Coordinates of C-alpha atoms and ligand atoms in Angstrom, one line a residue:
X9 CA 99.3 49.8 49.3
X10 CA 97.0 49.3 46.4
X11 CA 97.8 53.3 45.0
X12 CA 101.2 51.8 45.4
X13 CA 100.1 48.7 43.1
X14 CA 98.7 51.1 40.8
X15 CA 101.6 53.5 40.5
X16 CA 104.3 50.4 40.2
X17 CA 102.8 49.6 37.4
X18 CA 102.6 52.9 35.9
X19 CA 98.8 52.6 34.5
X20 CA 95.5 51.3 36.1
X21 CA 95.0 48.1 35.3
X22 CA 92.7 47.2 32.3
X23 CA 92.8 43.4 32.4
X24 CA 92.4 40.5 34.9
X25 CA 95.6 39.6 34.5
X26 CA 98.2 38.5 31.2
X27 CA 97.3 35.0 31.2
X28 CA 98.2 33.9 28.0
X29 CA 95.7 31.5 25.9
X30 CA 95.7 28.0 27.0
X31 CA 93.7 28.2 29.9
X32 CA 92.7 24.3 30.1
X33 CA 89.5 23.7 29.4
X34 CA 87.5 22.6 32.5
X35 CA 88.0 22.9 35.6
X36 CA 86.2 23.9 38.6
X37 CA 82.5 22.0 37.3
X38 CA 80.6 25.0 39.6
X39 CA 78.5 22.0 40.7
X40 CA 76.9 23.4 43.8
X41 CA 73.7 22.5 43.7
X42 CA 71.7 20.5 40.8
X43 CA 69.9 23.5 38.7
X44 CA 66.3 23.0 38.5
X45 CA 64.6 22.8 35.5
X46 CA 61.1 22.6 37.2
X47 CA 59.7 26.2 35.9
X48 CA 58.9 28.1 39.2
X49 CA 56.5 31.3 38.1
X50 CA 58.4 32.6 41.7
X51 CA 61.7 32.4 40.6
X52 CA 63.3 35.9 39.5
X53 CA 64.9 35.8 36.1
X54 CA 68.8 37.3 36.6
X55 CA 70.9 38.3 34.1
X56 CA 75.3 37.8 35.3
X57 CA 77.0 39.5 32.7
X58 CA 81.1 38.7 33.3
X59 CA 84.0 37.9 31.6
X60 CA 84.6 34.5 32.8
X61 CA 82.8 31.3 33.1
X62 CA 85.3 28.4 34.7
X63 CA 83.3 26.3 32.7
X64 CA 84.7 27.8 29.3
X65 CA 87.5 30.2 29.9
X66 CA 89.1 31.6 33.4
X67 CA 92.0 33.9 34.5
X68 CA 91.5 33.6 38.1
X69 CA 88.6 33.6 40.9
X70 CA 86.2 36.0 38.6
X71 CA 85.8 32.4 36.6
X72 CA 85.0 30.3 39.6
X73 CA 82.8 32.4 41.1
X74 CA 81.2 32.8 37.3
X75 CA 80.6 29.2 37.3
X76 CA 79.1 28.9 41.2
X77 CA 77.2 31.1 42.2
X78 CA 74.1 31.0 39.8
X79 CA 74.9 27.5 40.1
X80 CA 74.0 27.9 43.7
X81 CA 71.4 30.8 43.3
X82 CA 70.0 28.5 40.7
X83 CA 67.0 26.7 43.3
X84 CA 65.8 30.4 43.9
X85 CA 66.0 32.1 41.1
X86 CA 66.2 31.4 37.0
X87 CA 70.1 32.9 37.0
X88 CA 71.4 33.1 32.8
X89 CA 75.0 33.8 32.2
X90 CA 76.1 36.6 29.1
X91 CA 79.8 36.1 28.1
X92 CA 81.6 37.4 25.0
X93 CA 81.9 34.5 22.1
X94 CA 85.9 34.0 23.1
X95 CA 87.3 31.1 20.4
X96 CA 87.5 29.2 24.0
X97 CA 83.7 29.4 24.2
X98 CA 82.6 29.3 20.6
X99 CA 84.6 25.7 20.1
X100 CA 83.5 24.2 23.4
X101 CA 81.4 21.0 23.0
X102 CA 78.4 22.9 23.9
X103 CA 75.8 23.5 20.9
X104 CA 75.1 27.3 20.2
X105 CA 71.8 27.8 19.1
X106 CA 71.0 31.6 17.6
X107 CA 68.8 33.1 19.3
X108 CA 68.6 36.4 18.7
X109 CA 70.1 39.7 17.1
X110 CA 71.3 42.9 18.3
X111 CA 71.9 46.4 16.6
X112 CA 74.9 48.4 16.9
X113 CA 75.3 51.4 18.3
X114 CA 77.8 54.2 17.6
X115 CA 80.8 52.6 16.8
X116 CA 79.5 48.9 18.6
X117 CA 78.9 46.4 15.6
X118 CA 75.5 44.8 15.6
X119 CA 75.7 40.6 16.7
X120 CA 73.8 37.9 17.5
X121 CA 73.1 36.4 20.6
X122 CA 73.2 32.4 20.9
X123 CA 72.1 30.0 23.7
X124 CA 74.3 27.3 25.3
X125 CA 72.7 24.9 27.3
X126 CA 75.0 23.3 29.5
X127 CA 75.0 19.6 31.0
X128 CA 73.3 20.7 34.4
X129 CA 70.9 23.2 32.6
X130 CA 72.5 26.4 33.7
X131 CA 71.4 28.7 30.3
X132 CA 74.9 30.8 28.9
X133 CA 73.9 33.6 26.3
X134 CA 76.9 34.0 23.9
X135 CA 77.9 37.3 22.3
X136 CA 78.8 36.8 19.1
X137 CA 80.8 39.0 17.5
X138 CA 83.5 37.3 15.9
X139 CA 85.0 41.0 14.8
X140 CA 85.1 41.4 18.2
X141 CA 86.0 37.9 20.2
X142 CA 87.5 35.4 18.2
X143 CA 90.9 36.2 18.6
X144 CA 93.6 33.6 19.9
X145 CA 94.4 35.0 23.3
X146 CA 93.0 35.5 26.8
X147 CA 89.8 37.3 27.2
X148 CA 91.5 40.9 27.7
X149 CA 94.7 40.8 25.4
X150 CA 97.0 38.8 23.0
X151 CA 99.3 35.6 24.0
X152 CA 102.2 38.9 24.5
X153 CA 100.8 39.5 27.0
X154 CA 99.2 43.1 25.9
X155 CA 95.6 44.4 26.3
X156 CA 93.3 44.2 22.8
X157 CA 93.7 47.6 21.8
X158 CA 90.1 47.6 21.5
X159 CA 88.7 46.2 24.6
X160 CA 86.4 49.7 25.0
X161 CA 84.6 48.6 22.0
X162 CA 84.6 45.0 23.1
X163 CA 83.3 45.3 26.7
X164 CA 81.2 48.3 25.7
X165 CA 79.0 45.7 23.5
X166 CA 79.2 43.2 26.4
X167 CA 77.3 45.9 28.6
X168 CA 75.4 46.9 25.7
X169 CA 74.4 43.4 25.1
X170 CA 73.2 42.9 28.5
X171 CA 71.3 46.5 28.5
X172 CA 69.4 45.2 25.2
X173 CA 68.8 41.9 26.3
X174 CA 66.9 43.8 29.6
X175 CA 64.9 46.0 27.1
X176 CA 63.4 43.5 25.7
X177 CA 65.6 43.8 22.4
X178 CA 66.8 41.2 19.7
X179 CA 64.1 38.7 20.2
X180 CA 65.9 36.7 23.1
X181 CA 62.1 35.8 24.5
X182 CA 63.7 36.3 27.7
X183 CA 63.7 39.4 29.8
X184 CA 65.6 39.7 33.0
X185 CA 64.2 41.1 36.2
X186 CA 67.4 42.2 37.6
X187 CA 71.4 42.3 35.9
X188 CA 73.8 41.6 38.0
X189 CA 76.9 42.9 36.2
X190 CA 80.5 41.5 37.6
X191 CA 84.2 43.9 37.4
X192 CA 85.0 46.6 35.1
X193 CA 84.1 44.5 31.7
X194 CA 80.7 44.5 32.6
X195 CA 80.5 47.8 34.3
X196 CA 78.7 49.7 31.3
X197 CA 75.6 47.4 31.6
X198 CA 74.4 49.3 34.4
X199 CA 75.5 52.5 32.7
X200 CA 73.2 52.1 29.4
X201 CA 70.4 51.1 31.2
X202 CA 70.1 54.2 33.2
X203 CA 71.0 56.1 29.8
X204 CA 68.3 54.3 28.2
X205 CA 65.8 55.1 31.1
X206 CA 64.8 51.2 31.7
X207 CA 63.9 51.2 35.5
X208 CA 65.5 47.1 35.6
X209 CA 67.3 47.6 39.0
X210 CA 71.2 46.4 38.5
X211 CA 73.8 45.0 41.0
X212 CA 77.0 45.4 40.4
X213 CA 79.8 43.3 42.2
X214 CA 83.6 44.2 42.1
X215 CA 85.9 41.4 42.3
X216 CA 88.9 43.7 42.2
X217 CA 89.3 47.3 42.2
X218 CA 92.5 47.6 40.9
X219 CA 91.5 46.6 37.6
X220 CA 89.2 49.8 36.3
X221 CA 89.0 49.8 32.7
X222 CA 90.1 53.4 32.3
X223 CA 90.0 54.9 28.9
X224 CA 90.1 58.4 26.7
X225 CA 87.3 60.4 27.2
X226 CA 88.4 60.7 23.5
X227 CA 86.1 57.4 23.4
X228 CA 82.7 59.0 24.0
X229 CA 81.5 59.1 20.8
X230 CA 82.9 55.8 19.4
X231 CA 80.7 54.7 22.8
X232 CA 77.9 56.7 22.3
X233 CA 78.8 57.8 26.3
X234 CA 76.3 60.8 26.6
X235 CA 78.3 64.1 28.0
X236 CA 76.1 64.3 31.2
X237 CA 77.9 60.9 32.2
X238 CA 81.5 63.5 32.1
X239 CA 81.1 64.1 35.8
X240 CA 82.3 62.7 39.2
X241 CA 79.5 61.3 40.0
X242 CA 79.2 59.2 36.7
X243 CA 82.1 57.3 34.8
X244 CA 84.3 60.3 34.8
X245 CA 87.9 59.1 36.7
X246 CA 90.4 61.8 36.7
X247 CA 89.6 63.3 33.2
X248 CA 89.3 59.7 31.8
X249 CA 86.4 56.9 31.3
X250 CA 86.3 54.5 33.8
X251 CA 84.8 51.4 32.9
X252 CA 84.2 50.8 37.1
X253 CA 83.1 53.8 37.8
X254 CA 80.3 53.3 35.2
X255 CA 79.0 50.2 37.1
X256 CA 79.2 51.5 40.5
X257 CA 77.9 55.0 39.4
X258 CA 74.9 53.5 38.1
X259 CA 73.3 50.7 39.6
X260 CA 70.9 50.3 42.8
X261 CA 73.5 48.5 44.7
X262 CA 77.2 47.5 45.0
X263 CA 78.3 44.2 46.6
X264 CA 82.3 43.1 46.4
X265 CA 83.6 39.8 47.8
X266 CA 84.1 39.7 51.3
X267 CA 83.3 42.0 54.4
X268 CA 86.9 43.0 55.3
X269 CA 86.9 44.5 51.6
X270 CA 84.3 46.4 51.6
X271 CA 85.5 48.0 54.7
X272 CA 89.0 48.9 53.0
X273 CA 87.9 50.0 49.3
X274 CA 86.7 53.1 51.9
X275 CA 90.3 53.8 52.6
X276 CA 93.1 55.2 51.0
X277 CA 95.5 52.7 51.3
X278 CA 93.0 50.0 48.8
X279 CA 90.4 52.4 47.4
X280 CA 92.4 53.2 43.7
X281 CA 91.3 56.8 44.3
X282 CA 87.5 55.8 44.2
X283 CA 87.3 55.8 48.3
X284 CA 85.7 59.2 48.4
X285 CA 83.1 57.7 46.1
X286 CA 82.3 54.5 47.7
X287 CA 82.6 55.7 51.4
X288 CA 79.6 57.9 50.1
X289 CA 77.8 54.9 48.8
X290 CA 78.9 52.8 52.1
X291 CA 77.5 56.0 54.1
X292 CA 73.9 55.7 52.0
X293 CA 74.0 51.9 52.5
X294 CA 74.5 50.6 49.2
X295 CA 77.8 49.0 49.5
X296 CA 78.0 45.6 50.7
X297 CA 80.2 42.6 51.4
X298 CA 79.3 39.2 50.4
X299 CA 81.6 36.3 50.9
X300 CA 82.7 33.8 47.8
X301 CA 82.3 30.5 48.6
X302 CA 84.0 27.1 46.8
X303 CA 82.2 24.4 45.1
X304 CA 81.3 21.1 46.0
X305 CA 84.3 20.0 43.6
X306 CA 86.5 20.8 46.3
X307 CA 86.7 17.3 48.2
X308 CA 89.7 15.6 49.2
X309 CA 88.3 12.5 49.3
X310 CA 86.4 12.0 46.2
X311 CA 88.5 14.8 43.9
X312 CA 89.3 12.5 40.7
X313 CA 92.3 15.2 40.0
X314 CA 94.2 13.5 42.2
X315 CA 96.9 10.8 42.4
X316 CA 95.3 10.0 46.0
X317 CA 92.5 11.2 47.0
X318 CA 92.6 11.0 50.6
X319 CA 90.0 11.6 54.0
X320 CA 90.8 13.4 57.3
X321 CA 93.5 11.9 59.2
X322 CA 94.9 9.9 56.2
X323 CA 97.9 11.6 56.6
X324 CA 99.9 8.7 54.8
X325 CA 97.1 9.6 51.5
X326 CA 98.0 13.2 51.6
X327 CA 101.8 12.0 51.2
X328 CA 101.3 10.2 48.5
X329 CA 100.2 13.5 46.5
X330 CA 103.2 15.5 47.9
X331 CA 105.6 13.0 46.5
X332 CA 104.0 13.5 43.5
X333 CA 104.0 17.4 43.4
X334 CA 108.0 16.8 45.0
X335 CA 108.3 15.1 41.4
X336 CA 106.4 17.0 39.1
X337 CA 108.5 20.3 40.3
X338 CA 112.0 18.4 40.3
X339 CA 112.2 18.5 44.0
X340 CA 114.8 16.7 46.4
X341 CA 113.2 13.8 48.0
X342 CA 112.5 15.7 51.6
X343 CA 111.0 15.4 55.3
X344 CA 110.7 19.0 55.2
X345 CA 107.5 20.9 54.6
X346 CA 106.6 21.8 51.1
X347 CA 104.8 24.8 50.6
X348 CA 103.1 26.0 47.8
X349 CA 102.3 29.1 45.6
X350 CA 99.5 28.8 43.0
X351 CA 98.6 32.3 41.7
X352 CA 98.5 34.5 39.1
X353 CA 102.0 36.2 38.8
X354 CA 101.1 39.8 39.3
X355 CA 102.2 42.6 42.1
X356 CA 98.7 41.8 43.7
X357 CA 99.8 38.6 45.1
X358 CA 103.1 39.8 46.9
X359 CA 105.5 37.1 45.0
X360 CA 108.2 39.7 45.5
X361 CA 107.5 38.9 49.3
X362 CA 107.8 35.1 48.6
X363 CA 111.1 35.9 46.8
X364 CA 112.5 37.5 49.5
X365 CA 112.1 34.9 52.1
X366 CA 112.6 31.5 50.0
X367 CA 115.9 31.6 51.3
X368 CA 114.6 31.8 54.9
X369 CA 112.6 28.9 54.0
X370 CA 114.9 26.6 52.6
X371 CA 117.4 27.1 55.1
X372 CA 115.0 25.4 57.6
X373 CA 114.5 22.4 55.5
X374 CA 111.3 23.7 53.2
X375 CA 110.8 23.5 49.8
X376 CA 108.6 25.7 47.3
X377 CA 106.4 24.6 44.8
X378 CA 105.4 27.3 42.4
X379 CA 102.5 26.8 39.5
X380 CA 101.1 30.3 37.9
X381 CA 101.4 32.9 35.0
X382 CA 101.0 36.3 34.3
X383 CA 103.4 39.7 34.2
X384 CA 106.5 38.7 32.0
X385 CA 108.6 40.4 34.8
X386 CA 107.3 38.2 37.3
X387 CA 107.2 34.7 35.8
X388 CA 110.8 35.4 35.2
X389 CA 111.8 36.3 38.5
X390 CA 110.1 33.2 39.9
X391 CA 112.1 31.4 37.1
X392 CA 115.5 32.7 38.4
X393 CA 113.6 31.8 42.1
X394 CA 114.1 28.2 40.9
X395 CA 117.6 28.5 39.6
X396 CA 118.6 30.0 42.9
X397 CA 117.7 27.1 44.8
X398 CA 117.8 23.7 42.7
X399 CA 116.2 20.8 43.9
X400 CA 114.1 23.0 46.5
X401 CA 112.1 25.4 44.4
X402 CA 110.2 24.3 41.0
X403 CA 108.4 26.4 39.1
X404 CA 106.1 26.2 36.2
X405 CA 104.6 28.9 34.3
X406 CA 101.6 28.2 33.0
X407 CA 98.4 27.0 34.7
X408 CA 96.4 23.9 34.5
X409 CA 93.7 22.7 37.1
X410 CA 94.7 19.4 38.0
X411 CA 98.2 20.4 38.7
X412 CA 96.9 22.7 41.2
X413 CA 94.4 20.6 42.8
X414 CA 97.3 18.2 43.2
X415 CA 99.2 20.8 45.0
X416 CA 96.7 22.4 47.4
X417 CA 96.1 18.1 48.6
X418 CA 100.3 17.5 48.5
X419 CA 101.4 20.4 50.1
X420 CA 101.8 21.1 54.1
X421 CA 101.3 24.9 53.5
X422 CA 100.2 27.5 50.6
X423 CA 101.8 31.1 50.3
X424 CA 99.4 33.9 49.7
X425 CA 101.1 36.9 50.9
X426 CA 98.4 39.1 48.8
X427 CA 99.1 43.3 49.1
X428 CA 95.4 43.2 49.2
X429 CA 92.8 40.0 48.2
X430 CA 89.4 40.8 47.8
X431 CA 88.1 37.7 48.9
X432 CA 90.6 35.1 47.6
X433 CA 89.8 31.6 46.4
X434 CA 92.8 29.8 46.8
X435 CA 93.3 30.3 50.3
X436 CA 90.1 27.9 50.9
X437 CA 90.9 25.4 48.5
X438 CA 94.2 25.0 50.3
X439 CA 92.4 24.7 53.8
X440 CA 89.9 22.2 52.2
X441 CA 92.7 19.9 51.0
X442 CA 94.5 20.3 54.5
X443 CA 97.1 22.8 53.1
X444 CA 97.4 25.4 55.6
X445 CA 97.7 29.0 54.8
X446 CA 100.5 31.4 54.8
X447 CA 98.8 34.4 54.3
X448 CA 98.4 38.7 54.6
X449 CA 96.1 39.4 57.0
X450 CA 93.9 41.3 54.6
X451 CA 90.4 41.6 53.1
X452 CA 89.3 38.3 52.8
X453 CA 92.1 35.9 53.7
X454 CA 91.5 38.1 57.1
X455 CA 87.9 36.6 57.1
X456 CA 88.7 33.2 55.9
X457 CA 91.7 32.1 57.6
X458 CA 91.5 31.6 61.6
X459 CA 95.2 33.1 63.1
X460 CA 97.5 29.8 64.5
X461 CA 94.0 27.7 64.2
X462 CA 93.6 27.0 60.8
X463 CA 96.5 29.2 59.3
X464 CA 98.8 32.0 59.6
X465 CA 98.1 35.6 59.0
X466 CA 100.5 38.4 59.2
X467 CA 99.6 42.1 58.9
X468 CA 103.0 44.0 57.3
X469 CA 103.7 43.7 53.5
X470 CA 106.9 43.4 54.7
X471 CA 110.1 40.2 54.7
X472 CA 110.0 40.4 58.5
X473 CA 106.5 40.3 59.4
X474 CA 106.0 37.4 56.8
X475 CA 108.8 35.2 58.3
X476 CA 107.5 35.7 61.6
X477 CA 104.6 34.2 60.6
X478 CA 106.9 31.3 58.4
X479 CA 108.5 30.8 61.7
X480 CA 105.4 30.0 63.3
X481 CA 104.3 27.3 60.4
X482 CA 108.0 25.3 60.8
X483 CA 107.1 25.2 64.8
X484 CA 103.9 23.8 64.1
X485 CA 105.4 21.4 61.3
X486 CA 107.7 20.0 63.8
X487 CA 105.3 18.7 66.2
X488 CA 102.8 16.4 64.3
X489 CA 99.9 16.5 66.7
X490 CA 99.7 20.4 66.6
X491 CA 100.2 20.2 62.6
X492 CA 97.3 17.1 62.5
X493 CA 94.7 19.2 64.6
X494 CA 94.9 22.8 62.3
X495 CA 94.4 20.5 59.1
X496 CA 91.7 19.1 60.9
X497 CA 90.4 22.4 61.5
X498 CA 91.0 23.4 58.0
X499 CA 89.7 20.9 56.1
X500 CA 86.1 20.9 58.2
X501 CA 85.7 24.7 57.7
X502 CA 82.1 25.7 56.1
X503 CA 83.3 27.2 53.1
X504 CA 80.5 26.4 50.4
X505 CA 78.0 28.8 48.6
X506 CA 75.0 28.6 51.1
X507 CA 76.4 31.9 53.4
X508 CA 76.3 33.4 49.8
X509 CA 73.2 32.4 47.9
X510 CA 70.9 34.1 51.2
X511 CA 72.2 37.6 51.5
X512 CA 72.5 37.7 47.7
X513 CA 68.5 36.3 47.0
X514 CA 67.7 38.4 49.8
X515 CA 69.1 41.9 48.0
X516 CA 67.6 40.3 44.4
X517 CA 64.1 40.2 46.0
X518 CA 64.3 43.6 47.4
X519 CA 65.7 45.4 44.5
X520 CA 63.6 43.5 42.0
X521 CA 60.3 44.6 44.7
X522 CA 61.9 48.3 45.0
X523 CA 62.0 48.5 48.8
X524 CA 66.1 49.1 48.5
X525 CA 66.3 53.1 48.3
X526 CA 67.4 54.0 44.8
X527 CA 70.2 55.9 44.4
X528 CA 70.8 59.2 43.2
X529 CA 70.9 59.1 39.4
X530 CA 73.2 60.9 36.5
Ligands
ADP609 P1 92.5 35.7 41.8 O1 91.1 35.7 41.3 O2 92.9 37.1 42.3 O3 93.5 35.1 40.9 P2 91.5 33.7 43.7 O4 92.2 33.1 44.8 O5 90.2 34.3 44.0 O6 92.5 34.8 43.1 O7 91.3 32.7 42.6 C1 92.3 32.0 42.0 C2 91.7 30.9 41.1 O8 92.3 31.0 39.8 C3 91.9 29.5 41.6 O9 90.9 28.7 41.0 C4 93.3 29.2 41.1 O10 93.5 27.8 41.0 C5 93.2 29.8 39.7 N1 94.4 30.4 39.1 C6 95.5 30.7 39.8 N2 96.4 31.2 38.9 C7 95.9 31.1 37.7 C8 96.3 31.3 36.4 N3 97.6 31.8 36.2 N4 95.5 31.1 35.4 C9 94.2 30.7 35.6 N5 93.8 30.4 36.8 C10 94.6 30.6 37.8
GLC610 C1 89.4 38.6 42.1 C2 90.1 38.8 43.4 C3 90.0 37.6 44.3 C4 88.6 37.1 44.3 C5 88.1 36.8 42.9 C6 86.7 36.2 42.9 O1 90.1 38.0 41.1 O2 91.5 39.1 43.2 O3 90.4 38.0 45.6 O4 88.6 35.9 45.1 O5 88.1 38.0 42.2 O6 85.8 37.1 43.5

């Protein structure tokens, strides 16, 4: 499925998605747990590099999970964010103070590196390079939707950034124990470290493998990519550079987001060509699956976003939000369910699926509330969704956070119908505001979502198999007791950071002590 992903769209994906500028600014706080400022000689010092911080700028989960989980990690160990200096990060409220300074390298321009300090004292170095970052767009391309034609050069100084910083470069007076280097814009931190022969043990976590930063091995020396990397077990990817393949190729260990995932990436059908490669590192034991967890933001009863926040069994509270949501999407006043989509608008997230059964849907009394942006193709298919079916679907492109937190608490059900979903965010926001999932039974929505308990999972990409499983949400809509129970069960499930912040301080202490086998190295 995900080959098919990648060939529909005729090119690997080199972005997160085509989510234009205004991504609001805050969001998801990351609050999980306070982070402690009390020095602890103990703690190891961990250096996320990624692309995203909710905090500051997001395009989907990578954000969120940017923004949690050295939140969470944050009691254990002295966790320090690098992100580019995007204009959405470099006009926050937050003070930058300089410092340090980095040298260029082959064609990477020199920059600085600046320190925000933000409200809970998690510590964000800034890569400033204004060259490079302040551009008015999203993180990987302009409000048109297309990639910087640059983003080699612009991710390559991210991992170079990251690479210094560990070296001891620049005068940063911090030097991190381990980096912990998230998707493809962060995969050539691991990659100059090795080159560079600093012995810093790197994790590298993918979010989602269908986005690879591929590029002309034409690039090399504008990278200064060294030619013994040229080969299949470095960041060579059919003839090209892969971005990817650089941070999987060359650090200790791999994690991605959720056990199911890690099982399928080992498969043709989700591994984007690079299942040969990571069965091999599953088969040596250095590829992983690690759950996402959500924030402590996400409570129904306390969440200021929206119009009512409301507790379990205040059924009559949750109403008051889906009247809202009816309104805010020009709905029909209704008794039916209302069912929701909040998602990036790209071929991951099967909205060609949710297209083709809106009709089934409405015919049995439902209505669809959409909220998302991304491929021009698709927002304007979900567009003509709405004009299809007046008064029973609404759409708006865009995105903002309190719209969507008002939807997950108004809604009876949320569509996810994801080709593949490495872990998946959404999905357990939804069940947290007593929204119940409608969703493919893959990677992680298989390991989030409890079948005809807490949701409704269905195993074929395919019109047939997902109504089946539609058919199954209107039965349990139209008896109330059943429907009151799964929200029950939904809303009470453990989703939080702790299952997270063990297995990943337990793989920091062993790599950062050397008792993980070290891979092979090119
Ligand atoms: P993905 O990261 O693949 O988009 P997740 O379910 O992990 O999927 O995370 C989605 C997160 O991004 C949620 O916080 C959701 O509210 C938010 N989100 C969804 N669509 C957009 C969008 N178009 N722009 C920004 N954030 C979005
Ligand atoms: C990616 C994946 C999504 C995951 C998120 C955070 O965007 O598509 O499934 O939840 O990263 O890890």
């Amino acid at each position: 499925m995900i080959s098919a992903a990648v060939d529909n769209q005729g090119q690997i994906f080199n972005r997160q998605d085509s989510e234009p500028a205004h991504v609001p600014s805050i969001v998801s706080t990351g609050k999980v747990l306070q982070a402690d400022s009390v020095p602890n000689p103990n703690k190891q010092k961990v250096l996320f590099v990624t692309s995203e911080i909710a905090d500051l700028v997001k395009t989907g989960g990578l954000g969120d999970v940017s923004a949690a989980l050295p939140r969470a990690m944050s009691p254990l160990h002295d966790v320090r964010v690098l992100i580019p200096g995007y204009p959405q990060v470099m006009n926050s409220d937050n003070p930058i103070h300089i410092v340090g300074e980095l040298g260029g390298h082959a064609a990477l321009p020199p920059c600085k590196i600046g320190r925000m300090d933000l409200a809970d004292g998690l510590v964000i170095y800034v890569l400033i390079c204004p060259e490079l970052y302040e551009r008015e767009g999203t993180p990987y391309g302009a409000n048109n939707g297309r990639d910087w034609p640059d983003n080699h050069i612009r991710f390559a100084r991210l991992g170079l950034a990251a690479a210094d910083i560990a070296a001891g470069l620049g005068m940063v007076h911090w030097k991190p124990d381990l980096v912990h280097a998230h998707d493809w814009p962060a995969g050539l931190a691991p990659a100059y470290m090795q080159w560079r022969g600093l012995s810093t043990p790197t994790l590298f976590t993918i979010h989602n493998l269908a986005y690879q930063g591929v590029f002309s091995r034409a690039c090399c020396p504008e990278l200064g990519v060294p030619t013994h990397a040229l080969q299949q077990e470095g960041m060579e990817f059919y003839g090209k550079l892969s971005f990817l393949k650089a941070g999987m190729a060359y650090s200790n260990r791999i994690t991605t987001v959720s056990a199911t995932y890690a099982k399928e990436i080992t498969t043709s059908e989700f591994g984007c060509g690079l299942e040969g490669f990571l069965s091999s590192k599953a088969q040596q034991g250095l590829l992983s699956g690690i759950p996402n967890g959500i924030d402590e933001s996400w409570e129904s009863a306390t969440d200021p976003h929206l119009i009512c926040p409301f507790s379990l069994n205040d059924w009559d509270g949750k109403a008051v939000n889906a009247d809202h949501v009816r309104s805010l999407f020009g709905l029909d006043d209704s008794e039916g369910p209302l069912f929701a989509v909040v998602s990036r608008l790209v071929y991951q997230k099967g909205l060609d699926l949710t297209e083709a059964v809106a009709e089934f849907i409405v015919e049995q009394g439902g209505q669809i509330a959409i909220i998302g942006r991304g491929e021009p193709e698709e927002e304007q298919a979900m567009r003509e969704l709405a004009l299809r079916f007046p008064g029973q679907v609404g759409v708006r492109i865009g995105f903002n956070e309190t719209d969507a937190r008002r939807m997950f608490a108004g809604s009876d059900f949320l569509l996810m119908p994801s080709r593949y979903e490495p872990c998946g965010l959404s999905q357990m926001y939804a069940q947290r505001f007593g929204s119940l999932p409608v969703a493919r039974n893959t990677g992680g929505l298989a390991d989030t979502i409890e079948d005809g308990v807490t949701g409704f999972l269905f195993n074929e990409s395919t019109v047939q198999s997902y109504e089946q499983a539609l058919a199954r949400a209107f039965y349990v809509f139209s008896k109330p007791e059943l429907l009151n129970a799964m929200r029950c069960l939904a809303m009470t499930q453990p989703f939080n950071w702790c299952q997270a912040v063990e297995p990943y301080a337990k793989l920091y202490e062993d790599m950062v002590k050397g008792s993980l086998k070290a891979p092979a190295r090119y």
